[in-house]
Amino acid sequence: MGGVNMNVPVVGYETLSRLSVCKPVDRIEYITNSCIDKKVLDIGCYDETALIKRGTNFWLHGCIANVAKGVIGVDDSKKIPDGGIETGPNSRIFRGNGLKLDGFFDKNIEIIVAGEFIEHIESPLQFISQLKNIFPGRRMILSTPNGVCFANSVLGAISREAQHPDHIHVFTYKILNTLCLRSGLTDYKIIPYRFFATQMILESNGSKKIAAQLAQGVVRGVERFFPLLSFGYIIDARLI
């Protein structure tokens, strides 16, 4: 696992069982650093609803491509041409189904990344099982929003909710732990990640941009003290 220390979290499922959760990390930074000098399969990476991030330090695929040995991206967006899109000297995104990956098998793949993906698909359990079958022993890094994050709780107080129109699942720390256990994973950790208002900040200017930056800072302050209210989670696992 390249020196990554993981095990199975001890999680009690009684309502008042205390959960030991680490401080939230920066999602882009954590995943990018994990991919340095690695051969990466990046699933669902095009993110056509947030292409404003392309060319910035906030586009996960681009950040991975900058540090990885090589990146094969897979996304079913119709905006991707038949020959794929070159995203760097050693990276390309191909149009394909992230749930049917046999055609993208590469014995040299070291890490499979699926950022903000499992909340979009019908069966996350089947998806992880597929990865175990095709890429046994490899490292898998997933990320997904937290269904009980502080940011959405605040929005709920003013009759609002921030959700992508394609989301069909919401996850919490315990639900993700159950997903890992039911997938048969025996070596994993679940790490909270910090709130980001990236798209709002990039699309705004003047007072609106300042307000978005201030809101981001306030939410991150709360998350630091209450990590179970963090914006999302990363699953970092070995596929065994």
PDB file of N, CA and C in Angstrom, residues 20-110:
ATOM      1  N   SER A  20     -14.815   7.630  16.611  1.00  0.00           N
ATOM      2  CA  SER A  20     -13.494   8.257  16.586  1.00  0.00           C
ATOM      3  C   SER A  20     -13.175   8.649  15.147  1.00  0.00           C
ATOM      4  N   VAL A  21     -13.320   9.944  14.851  1.00  0.00           N
ATOM      5  CA  VAL A  21     -13.158  10.448  13.491  1.00  0.00           C
ATOM      6  C   VAL A  21     -12.065  11.503  13.472  1.00  0.00           C
ATOM      7  N   CYS A  22     -11.165  11.413  12.507  1.00  0.00           N
ATOM      8  CA  CYS A  22     -10.045  12.358  12.448  1.00  0.00           C
ATOM      9  C   CYS A  22     -10.505  13.727  11.941  1.00  0.00           C
ATOM     10  N   LYS A  23      -9.636  14.702  12.036  1.00  0.00           N
ATOM     11  CA  LYS A  23      -9.928  16.043  11.539  1.00  0.00           C
ATOM     12  C   LYS A  23     -10.071  16.000  10.013  1.00  0.00           C
ATOM     13  N   PRO A  24     -10.925  16.844   9.457  1.00  0.00           N
ATOM     14  CA  PRO A  24     -11.110  16.827   7.999  1.00  0.00           C
ATOM     15  C   PRO A  24      -9.869  17.272   7.244  1.00  0.00           C
ATOM     16  N   VAL A  25      -9.710  16.720   6.054  1.00  0.00           N
ATOM     17  CA  VAL A  25      -8.576  17.034   5.182  1.00  0.00           C
ATOM     18  C   VAL A  25      -9.085  17.782   3.956  1.00  0.00           C
ATOM     19  N   ASP A  26      -8.170  18.285   3.155  1.00  0.00           N
ATOM     20  CA  ASP A  26      -8.506  18.853   1.863  1.00  0.00           C
ATOM     21  C   ASP A  26      -8.636  17.705   0.866  1.00  0.00           C
ATOM     22  N   ARG A  27      -9.805  17.548   0.262  1.00  0.00           N
ATOM     23  CA  ARG A  27     -10.083  16.408  -0.621  1.00  0.00           C
ATOM     24  C   ARG A  27      -9.122  16.345  -1.813  1.00  0.00           C
ATOM     25  N   ILE A  28      -8.962  17.458  -2.518  1.00  0.00           N
ATOM     26  CA  ILE A  28      -8.096  17.485  -3.702  1.00  0.00           C
ATOM     27  C   ILE A  28      -6.660  17.153  -3.322  1.00  0.00           C
ATOM     28  N   GLU A  29      -6.191  17.768  -2.260  1.00  0.00           N
ATOM     29  CA  GLU A  29      -4.798  17.574  -1.831  1.00  0.00           C
ATOM     30  C   GLU A  29      -4.542  16.129  -1.420  1.00  0.00           C
ATOM     31  N   TYR A  30      -5.456  15.553  -0.641  1.00  0.00           N
ATOM     32  CA  TYR A  30      -5.265  14.182  -0.157  1.00  0.00           C
ATOM     33  C   TYR A  30      -5.190  13.197  -1.326  1.00  0.00           C
ATOM     34  N   ILE A  31      -6.155  13.290  -2.235  1.00  0.00           N
ATOM     35  CA  ILE A  31      -6.195  12.339  -3.338  1.00  0.00           C
ATOM     36  C   ILE A  31      -5.018  12.552  -4.284  1.00  0.00           C
ATOM     37  N   THR A  32      -4.710  13.806  -4.576  1.00  0.00           N
ATOM     38  CA  THR A  32      -3.590  14.103  -5.474  1.00  0.00           C
ATOM     39  C   THR A  32      -2.278  13.569  -4.918  1.00  0.00           C
ATOM     40  N   ASN A  33      -2.021  13.819  -3.646  1.00  0.00           N
ATOM     41  CA  ASN A  33      -0.771  13.351  -3.030  1.00  0.00           C
ATOM     42  C   ASN A  33      -0.672  11.823  -3.046  1.00  0.00           C
ATOM     43  N   SER A  34      -1.807  11.160  -2.991  1.00  0.00           N
ATOM     44  CA  SER A  34      -1.809   9.692  -3.019  1.00  0.00           C
ATOM     45  C   SER A  34      -1.445   9.142  -4.390  1.00  0.00           C
ATOM     46  N   CYS A  35      -1.553   9.981  -5.422  1.00  0.00           N
ATOM     47  CA  CYS A  35      -1.340   9.532  -6.799  1.00  0.00           C
ATOM     48  C   CYS A  35       0.035   9.895  -7.363  1.00  0.00           C
ATOM     49  N   ILE A  36       0.891  10.496  -6.564  1.00  0.00           N
ATOM     50  CA  ILE A  36       2.205  10.916  -7.051  1.00  0.00           C
ATOM     51  C   ILE A  36       2.994   9.710  -7.571  1.00  0.00           C
ATOM     52  N   ASP A  37       3.449   9.817  -8.821  1.00  0.00           N
ATOM     53  CA  ASP A  37       4.260   8.784  -9.470  1.00  0.00           C
ATOM     54  C   ASP A  37       3.559   7.434  -9.578  1.00  0.00           C
ATOM     55  N   LYS A  38       2.226   7.436  -9.618  1.00  0.00           N
ATOM     56  CA  LYS A  38       1.464   6.203  -9.735  1.00  0.00           C
ATOM     57  C   LYS A  38       0.736   6.139 -11.077  1.00  0.00           C
ATOM     58  N   LYS A  39       0.366   4.934 -11.491  1.00  0.00           N
ATOM     59  CA  LYS A  39      -0.482   4.729 -12.655  1.00  0.00           C
ATOM     60  C   LYS A  39      -1.927   4.679 -12.146  1.00  0.00           C
ATOM     61  N   VAL A  40      -2.743   5.615 -12.614  1.00  0.00           N
ATOM     62  CA  VAL A  40      -4.052   5.843 -12.002  1.00  0.00           C
ATOM     63  C   VAL A  40      -5.186   5.574 -12.996  1.00  0.00           C
ATOM     64  N   LEU A  41      -6.237   4.926 -12.516  1.00  0.00           N
ATOM     65  CA  LEU A  41      -7.510   4.848 -13.233  1.00  0.00           C
ATOM     66  C   LEU A  41      -8.461   5.813 -12.544  1.00  0.00           C
ATOM     67  N   ASP A  42      -8.930   6.819 -13.265  1.00  0.00           N
ATOM     68  CA  ASP A  42      -9.758   7.884 -12.696  1.00  0.00           C
ATOM     69  C   ASP A  42     -11.172   7.757 -13.270  1.00  0.00           C
ATOM     70  N   ILE A  43     -12.118   7.344 -12.433  1.00  0.00           N
ATOM     71  CA  ILE A  43     -13.470   7.019 -12.880  1.00  0.00           C
ATOM     72  C   ILE A  43     -14.429   8.189 -12.634  1.00  0.00           C
ATOM     73  N   GLY A  44     -15.240   8.496 -13.643  1.00  0.00           N
ATOM     74  CA  GLY A  44     -16.219   9.575 -13.508  1.00  0.00           C
ATOM     75  C   GLY A  44     -15.567  10.925 -13.332  1.00  0.00           C
ATOM     76  N   CYS A  45     -14.513  11.170 -14.088  1.00  0.00           N
ATOM     77  CA  CYS A  45     -13.611  12.291 -13.807  1.00  0.00           C
ATOM     78  C   CYS A  45     -13.880  13.561 -14.593  1.00  0.00           C
ATOM     79  N   TYR A  46     -14.712  13.514 -15.623  1.00  0.00           N
ATOM     80  CA  TYR A  46     -14.873  14.688 -16.492  1.00  0.00           C
ATOM     81  C   TYR A  46     -15.633  15.813 -15.791  1.00  0.00           C
ATOM     82  N   ASP A  47     -16.700  15.462 -15.066  1.00  0.00           N
ATOM     83  CA  ASP A  47     -17.453  16.430 -14.256  1.00  0.00           C
ATOM     84  C   ASP A  47     -17.930  17.598 -15.101  1.00  0.00           C
ATOM     85  N   GLU A  48     -18.786  17.297 -16.078  1.00  0.00           N
ATOM     86  CA  GLU A  48     -19.185  18.315 -17.052  1.00  0.00           C
ATOM     87  C   GLU A  48     -20.011  19.442 -16.444  1.00  0.00           C
ATOM     88  N   THR A  49     -20.565  19.230 -15.252  1.00  0.00           N
ATOM     89  CA  THR A  49     -21.331  20.304 -14.621  1.00  0.00           C
ATOM     90  C   THR A  49     -20.431  21.325 -13.926  1.00  0.00           C
ATOM     91  N   ALA A  50     -19.139  21.051 -13.875  1.00  0.00           N
ATOM     92  CA  ALA A  50     -18.229  21.967 -13.179  1.00  0.00           C
ATOM     93  C   ALA A  50     -16.961  22.194 -13.986  1.00  0.00           C
ATOM     94  N   LEU A  51     -17.114  22.341 -15.299  1.00  0.00           N
ATOM     95  CA  LEU A  51     -15.945  22.501 -16.157  1.00  0.00           C
ATOM     96  C   LEU A  51     -15.241  23.835 -15.933  1.00  0.00           C
ATOM     97  N   ILE A  52     -15.869  24.745 -15.192  1.00  0.00           N
ATOM     98  CA  ILE A  52     -15.201  26.000 -14.850  1.00  0.00           C
ATOM     99  C   ILE A  52     -13.926  25.725 -14.060  1.00  0.00           C
ATOM    100  N   LYS A  53     -13.827  24.552 -13.443  1.00  0.00           N
ATOM    101  CA  LYS A  53     -12.654  24.206 -12.638  1.00  0.00           C
ATOM    102  C   LYS A  53     -11.466  23.760 -13.488  1.00  0.00           C
ATOM    103  N   ARG A  54     -11.715  23.427 -14.751  1.00  0.00           N
ATOM    104  CA  ARG A  54     -10.612  22.972 -15.596  1.00  0.00           C
ATOM    105  C   ARG A  54      -9.553  24.056 -15.717  1.00  0.00           C
ATOM    106  N   GLY A  55      -8.297  23.640 -15.624  1.00  0.00           N
ATOM    107  CA  GLY A  55      -7.200  24.588 -15.703  1.00  0.00           C
ATOM    108  C   GLY A  55      -6.887  25.269 -14.383  1.00  0.00           C
ATOM    109  N   THR A  56      -7.618  24.901 -13.318  1.00  0.00           N
ATOM    110  CA  THR A  56      -7.344  25.456 -11.994  1.00  0.00           C
ATOM    111  C   THR A  56      -6.827  24.343 -11.080  1.00  0.00           C
ATOM    112  N   ASN A  57      -6.478  24.719  -9.858  1.00  0.00           N
ATOM    113  CA  ASN A  57      -6.032  23.728  -8.880  1.00  0.00           C
ATOM    114  C   ASN A  57      -7.201  23.035  -8.196  1.00  0.00           C
ATOM    115  N   PHE A  58      -8.421  23.232  -8.718  1.00  0.00           N
ATOM    116  CA  PHE A  58      -9.612  22.664  -8.096  1.00  0.00           C
ATOM    117  C   PHE A  58     -10.236  21.559  -8.945  1.00  0.00           C
ATOM    118  N   TRP A  59      -9.623  21.231 -10.081  1.00  0.00           N
ATOM    119  CA  TRP A  59     -10.119  20.142 -10.915  1.00  0.00           C
ATOM    120  C   TRP A  59      -9.326  18.900 -10.568  1.00  0.00           C
ATOM    121  N   LEU A  60      -9.974  17.937  -9.914  1.00  0.00           N
ATOM    122  CA  LEU A  60      -9.272  16.774  -9.378  1.00  0.00           C
ATOM    123  C   LEU A  60      -8.496  16.027 -10.451  1.00  0.00           C
ATOM    124  N   HIS A  61      -9.123  15.751 -11.580  1.00  0.00           N
ATOM    125  CA  HIS A  61      -8.427  14.996 -12.627  1.00  0.00           C
ATOM    126  C   HIS A  61      -7.162  15.714 -13.085  1.00  0.00           C
ATOM    127  N   GLY A  62      -7.256  17.017 -13.269  1.00  0.00           N
ATOM    128  CA  GLY A  62      -6.084  17.777 -13.695  1.00  0.00           C
ATOM    129  C   GLY A  62      -4.966  17.738 -12.672  1.00  0.00           C
ATOM    130  N   CYS A  63      -5.336  17.824 -11.405  1.00  0.00           N
ATOM    131  CA  CYS A  63      -4.320  17.775 -10.340  1.00  0.00           C
ATOM    132  C   CYS A  63      -3.640  16.415 -10.305  1.00  0.00           C
ATOM    133  N   ILE A  64      -4.421  15.358 -10.477  1.00  0.00           N
ATOM    134  CA  ILE A  64      -3.843  14.010 -10.515  1.00  0.00           C
ATOM    135  C   ILE A  64      -2.909  13.874 -11.709  1.00  0.00           C
ATOM    136  N   ALA A  65      -3.358  14.353 -12.864  1.00  0.00           N
ATOM    137  CA  ALA A  65      -2.552  14.244 -14.086  1.00  0.00           C
ATOM    138  C   ALA A  65      -1.211  14.959 -13.947  1.00  0.00           C
ATOM    139  N   ASN A  66      -1.176  16.023 -13.157  1.00  0.00           N
ATOM    140  CA  ASN A  66       0.071  16.786 -12.981  1.00  0.00           C
ATOM    141  C   ASN A  66       1.141  16.029 -12.210  1.00  0.00           C
ATOM    142  N   VAL A  67       0.730  15.035 -11.399  1.00  0.00           N
ATOM    143  CA  VAL A  67       1.709  14.371 -10.526  1.00  0.00           C
ATOM    144  C   VAL A  67       1.843  12.875 -10.788  1.00  0.00           C
ATOM    145  N   ALA A  68       0.872  12.273 -11.476  1.00  0.00           N
ATOM    146  CA  ALA A  68       0.875  10.823 -11.665  1.00  0.00           C
ATOM    147  C   ALA A  68       1.825  10.399 -12.783  1.00  0.00           C
ATOM    148  N   LYS A  69       2.207   9.145 -12.745  1.00  0.00           N
ATOM    149  CA  LYS A  69       3.013   8.571 -13.827  1.00  0.00           C
ATOM    150  C   LYS A  69       2.184   8.460 -15.098  1.00  0.00           C
ATOM    151  N   GLY A  70       0.903   8.160 -14.936  1.00  0.00           N
ATOM    152  CA  GLY A  70      -0.017   8.063 -16.059  1.00  0.00           C
ATOM    153  C   GLY A  70      -1.432   7.986 -15.545  1.00  0.00           C
ATOM    154  N   VAL A  71      -2.398   8.534 -16.309  1.00  0.00           N
ATOM    155  CA  VAL A  71      -3.793   8.524 -15.883  1.00  0.00           C
ATOM    156  C   VAL A  71      -4.686   8.093 -17.036  1.00  0.00           C
ATOM    157  N   ILE A  72      -5.510   7.083 -16.783  1.00  0.00           N
ATOM    158  CA  ILE A  72      -6.570   6.697 -17.697  1.00  0.00           C
ATOM    159  C   ILE A  72      -7.879   7.146 -17.065  1.00  0.00           C
ATOM    160  N   GLY A  73      -8.547   8.102 -17.700  1.00  0.00           N
ATOM    161  CA  GLY A  73      -9.828   8.578 -17.198  1.00  0.00           C
ATOM    162  C   GLY A  73     -10.968   7.898 -17.938  1.00  0.00           C
ATOM    163  N   VAL A  74     -12.059   7.611 -17.218  1.00  0.00           N
ATOM    164  CA  VAL A  74     -13.250   6.991 -17.811  1.00  0.00           C
ATOM    165  C   VAL A  74     -14.475   7.784 -17.370  1.00  0.00           C
ATOM    166  N   ASP A  75     -15.263   8.242 -18.340  1.00  0.00           N
ATOM    167  CA  ASP A  75     -16.474   8.997 -18.034  1.00  0.00           C
ATOM    168  C   ASP A  75     -17.464   8.793 -19.178  1.00  0.00           C
ATOM    169  N   ASP A  76     -18.762   8.739 -18.850  1.00  0.00           N
ATOM    170  CA  ASP A  76     -19.751   8.474 -19.896  1.00  0.00           C
ATOM    171  C   ASP A  76     -20.335   9.738 -20.512  1.00  0.00           C
ATOM    172  N   SER A  77     -19.718  10.885 -20.275  1.00  0.00           N
ATOM    173  CA  SER A  77     -20.211  12.137 -20.845  1.00  0.00           C
ATOM    174  C   SER A  77     -20.219  12.091 -22.371  1.00  0.00           C
ATOM    175  N   LYS A  78     -21.308  12.523 -22.966  1.00  0.00           N
ATOM    176  CA  LYS A  78     -21.411  12.561 -24.423  1.00  0.00           C
ATOM    177  C   LYS A  78     -20.542  13.661 -25.026  1.00  0.00           C
ATOM    178  N   LYS A  79     -20.005  14.530 -24.188  1.00  0.00           N
ATOM    179  CA  LYS A  79     -19.129  15.590 -24.679  1.00  0.00           C
ATOM    180  C   LYS A  79     -17.724  15.092 -24.978  1.00  0.00           C
ATOM    181  N   ILE A  80     -17.437  13.859 -24.573  1.00  0.00           N
ATOM    182  CA  ILE A  80     -16.117  13.281 -24.832  1.00  0.00           C
ATOM    183  C   ILE A  80     -16.133  12.616 -26.198  1.00  0.00           C
ATOM    184  N   PRO A  81     -15.249  13.011 -27.120  1.00  0.00           N
ATOM    185  CA  PRO A  81     -15.232  12.420 -28.470  1.00  0.00           C
ATOM    186  C   PRO A  81     -14.772  10.970 -28.452  1.00  0.00           C
ATOM    187  N   ASP A  82     -14.956  10.274 -29.580  1.00  0.00           N
ATOM    188  CA  ASP A  82     -14.630   8.851 -29.665  1.00  0.00           C
ATOM    189  C   ASP A  82     -13.175   8.559 -29.304  1.00  0.00           C
ATOM    190  N   GLY A  83     -12.284   9.438 -29.682  1.00  0.00           N
ATOM    191  CA  GLY A  83     -10.871   9.209 -29.398  1.00  0.00           C
ATOM    192  C   GLY A  83     -10.429   9.645 -28.016  1.00  0.00           C
ATOM    193  N   GLY A  84     -11.368  10.175 -27.253  1.00  0.00           N
ATOM    194  CA  GLY A  84     -11.034  10.646 -25.918  1.00  0.00           C
ATOM    195  C   GLY A  84     -10.507  12.070 -25.928  1.00  0.00           C
ATOM    196  N   ILE A  85     -10.163  12.563 -24.742  1.00  0.00           N
ATOM    197  CA  ILE A  85      -9.628  13.910 -24.579  1.00  0.00           C
ATOM    198  C   ILE A  85      -8.270  13.825 -23.903  1.00  0.00           C
ATOM    199  N   GLU A  86      -7.268  14.376 -24.534  1.00  0.00           N
ATOM    200  CA  GLU A  86      -5.939  14.411 -23.913  1.00  0.00           C
ATOM    201  C   GLU A  86      -5.933  15.511 -22.862  1.00  0.00           C
ATOM    202  N   THR A  87      -5.591  15.154 -21.632  1.00  0.00           N
ATOM    203  CA  THR A  87      -5.590  16.123 -20.529  1.00  0.00           C
ATOM    204  C   THR A  87      -4.186  16.404 -19.999  1.00  0.00           C
ATOM    205  N   GLY A  88      -3.199  15.793 -20.600  1.00  0.00           N
ATOM    206  CA  GLY A  88      -1.821  16.008 -20.195  1.00  0.00           C
ATOM    207  C   GLY A  88      -0.912  15.093 -20.987  1.00  0.00           C
ATOM    208  N   PRO A  89       0.404  15.221 -20.812  1.00  0.00           N
ATOM    209  CA  PRO A  89       1.346  14.392 -21.563  1.00  0.00           C
ATOM    210  C   PRO A  89       1.129  12.894 -21.354  1.00  0.00           C
ATOM    211  N   ASN A  90       0.658  12.519 -20.154  1.00  0.00           N
ATOM    212  CA  ASN A  90       0.466  11.108 -19.822  1.00  0.00           C
ATOM    213  C   ASN A  90      -0.940  10.823 -19.318  1.00  0.00           C
ATOM    214  N   SER A  91      -1.909  11.623 -19.759  1.00  0.00           N
ATOM    215  CA  SER A  91      -3.272  11.433 -19.260  1.00  0.00           C
ATOM    216  C   SER A  91      -4.294  11.675 -20.362  1.00  0.00           C
ATOM    217  N   ARG A  92      -5.341  10.874 -20.330  1.00  0.00           N
ATOM    218  CA  ARG A  92      -6.416  10.986 -21.321  1.00  0.00           C
ATOM    219  C   ARG A  92      -7.709  10.485 -20.698  1.00  0.00           C
ATOM    220  N   ILE A  93      -8.824  11.153 -21.025  1.00  0.00           N
ATOM    221  CA  ILE A  93     -10.144  10.702 -20.586  1.00  0.00           C
ATOM    222  C   ILE A  93     -10.848  10.052 -21.775  1.00  0.00           C
ATOM    223  N   PHE A  94     -11.310   8.826 -21.584  1.00  0.00           N
ATOM    224  CA  PHE A  94     -12.051   8.097 -22.605  1.00  0.00           C
ATOM    225  C   PHE A  94     -13.531   8.069 -22.241  1.00  0.00           C
ATOM    226  N   ARG A  95     -14.385   8.026 -23.262  1.00  0.00           N
ATOM    227  CA  ARG A  95     -15.801   7.872 -23.003  1.00  0.00           C
ATOM    228  C   ARG A  95     -16.089   6.399 -22.771  1.00  0.00           C
ATOM    229  N   GLY A  96     -16.649   6.106 -21.615  1.00  0.00           N
ATOM    230  CA  GLY A  96     -16.933   4.721 -21.276  1.00  0.00           C
ATOM    231  C   GLY A  96     -17.776   4.636 -20.023  1.00  0.00           C
ATOM    232  N   ASN A  97     -18.243   3.451 -19.728  1.00  0.00           N
ATOM    233  CA  ASN A  97     -19.102   3.199 -18.581  1.00  0.00           C
ATOM    234  C   ASN A  97     -18.252   2.824 -17.376  1.00  0.00           C
ATOM    235  N   GLY A  98     -18.290   3.653 -16.351  1.00  0.00           N
ATOM    236  CA  GLY A  98     -17.510   3.380 -15.157  1.00  0.00           C
ATOM    237  C   GLY A  98     -17.974   2.166 -14.380  1.00  0.00           C
ATOM    238  N   LEU A  99     -19.117   1.603 -14.773  1.00  0.00           N
ATOM    239  CA  LEU A  99     -19.636   0.409 -14.113  1.00  0.00           C
ATOM    240  C   LEU A  99     -19.295  -0.862 -14.887  1.00  0.00           C
ATOM    241  N   LYS A 100     -18.653  -0.704 -16.046  1.00  0.00           N
ATOM    242  CA  LYS A 100     -18.241  -1.843 -16.858  1.00  0.00           C
ATOM    243  C   LYS A 100     -16.808  -1.601 -17.309  1.00  0.00           C
ATOM    244  N   LEU A 101     -15.881  -1.956 -16.446  1.00  0.00           N
ATOM    245  CA  LEU A 101     -14.494  -1.531 -16.619  1.00  0.00           C
ATOM    246  C   LEU A 101     -13.576  -2.584 -17.227  1.00  0.00           C
ATOM    247  N   ASP A 102     -14.094  -3.736 -17.613  1.00  0.00           N
ATOM    248  CA  ASP A 102     -13.217  -4.787 -18.118  1.00  0.00           C
ATOM    249  C   ASP A 102     -12.356  -4.311 -19.285  1.00  0.00           C
ATOM    250  N   GLY A 103     -12.931  -3.472 -20.140  1.00  0.00           N
ATOM    251  CA  GLY A 103     -12.188  -3.001 -21.300  1.00  0.00           C
ATOM    252  C   GLY A 103     -11.081  -2.025 -20.955  1.00  0.00           C
ATOM    253  N   PHE A 104     -11.074  -1.519 -19.714  1.00  0.00           N
ATOM    254  CA  PHE A 104     -10.046  -0.565 -19.304  1.00  0.00           C
ATOM    255  C   PHE A 104      -9.028  -1.205 -18.368  1.00  0.00           C
ATOM    256  N   PHE A 105      -9.035  -2.536 -18.311  1.00  0.00           N
ATOM    257  CA  PHE A 105      -8.090  -3.208 -17.438  1.00  0.00           C
ATOM    258  C   PHE A 105      -6.666  -2.962 -17.910  1.00  0.00           C
ATOM    259  N   ASP A 106      -5.815  -2.635 -16.983  1.00  0.00           N
ATOM    260  CA  ASP A 106      -4.394  -2.421 -17.263  1.00  0.00           C
ATOM    261  C   ASP A 106      -3.635  -2.979 -16.068  1.00  0.00           C
ATOM    262  N   LYS A 107      -2.810  -3.985 -16.307  1.00  0.00           N
ATOM    263  CA  LYS A 107      -2.108  -4.627 -15.192  1.00  0.00           C
ATOM    264  C   LYS A 107      -1.194  -3.668 -14.448  1.00  0.00           C
ATOM    265  N   ASN A 108      -0.897  -2.525 -15.072  1.00  0.00           N
ATOM    266  CA  ASN A 108      -0.014  -1.563 -14.416  1.00  0.00           C
ATOM    267  C   ASN A 108      -0.751  -0.550 -13.532  1.00  0.00           C
ATOM    268  N   ILE A 109      -2.090  -0.580 -13.533  1.00  0.00           N
ATOM    269  CA  ILE A 109      -2.857   0.329 -12.680  1.00  0.00           C
ATOM    270  C   ILE A 109      -2.503   0.077 -11.225  1.00  0.00           C
ATOM    271  N   GLU A 110      -2.179   1.161 -10.504  1.00  0.00           N
ATOM    272  CA  GLU A 110      -1.827   1.032  -9.091  1.00  0.00           C
ATOM    273  C   GLU A 110      -2.905   1.587  -8.163  1.00  0.00           C
TER     274      GLU A 110
END
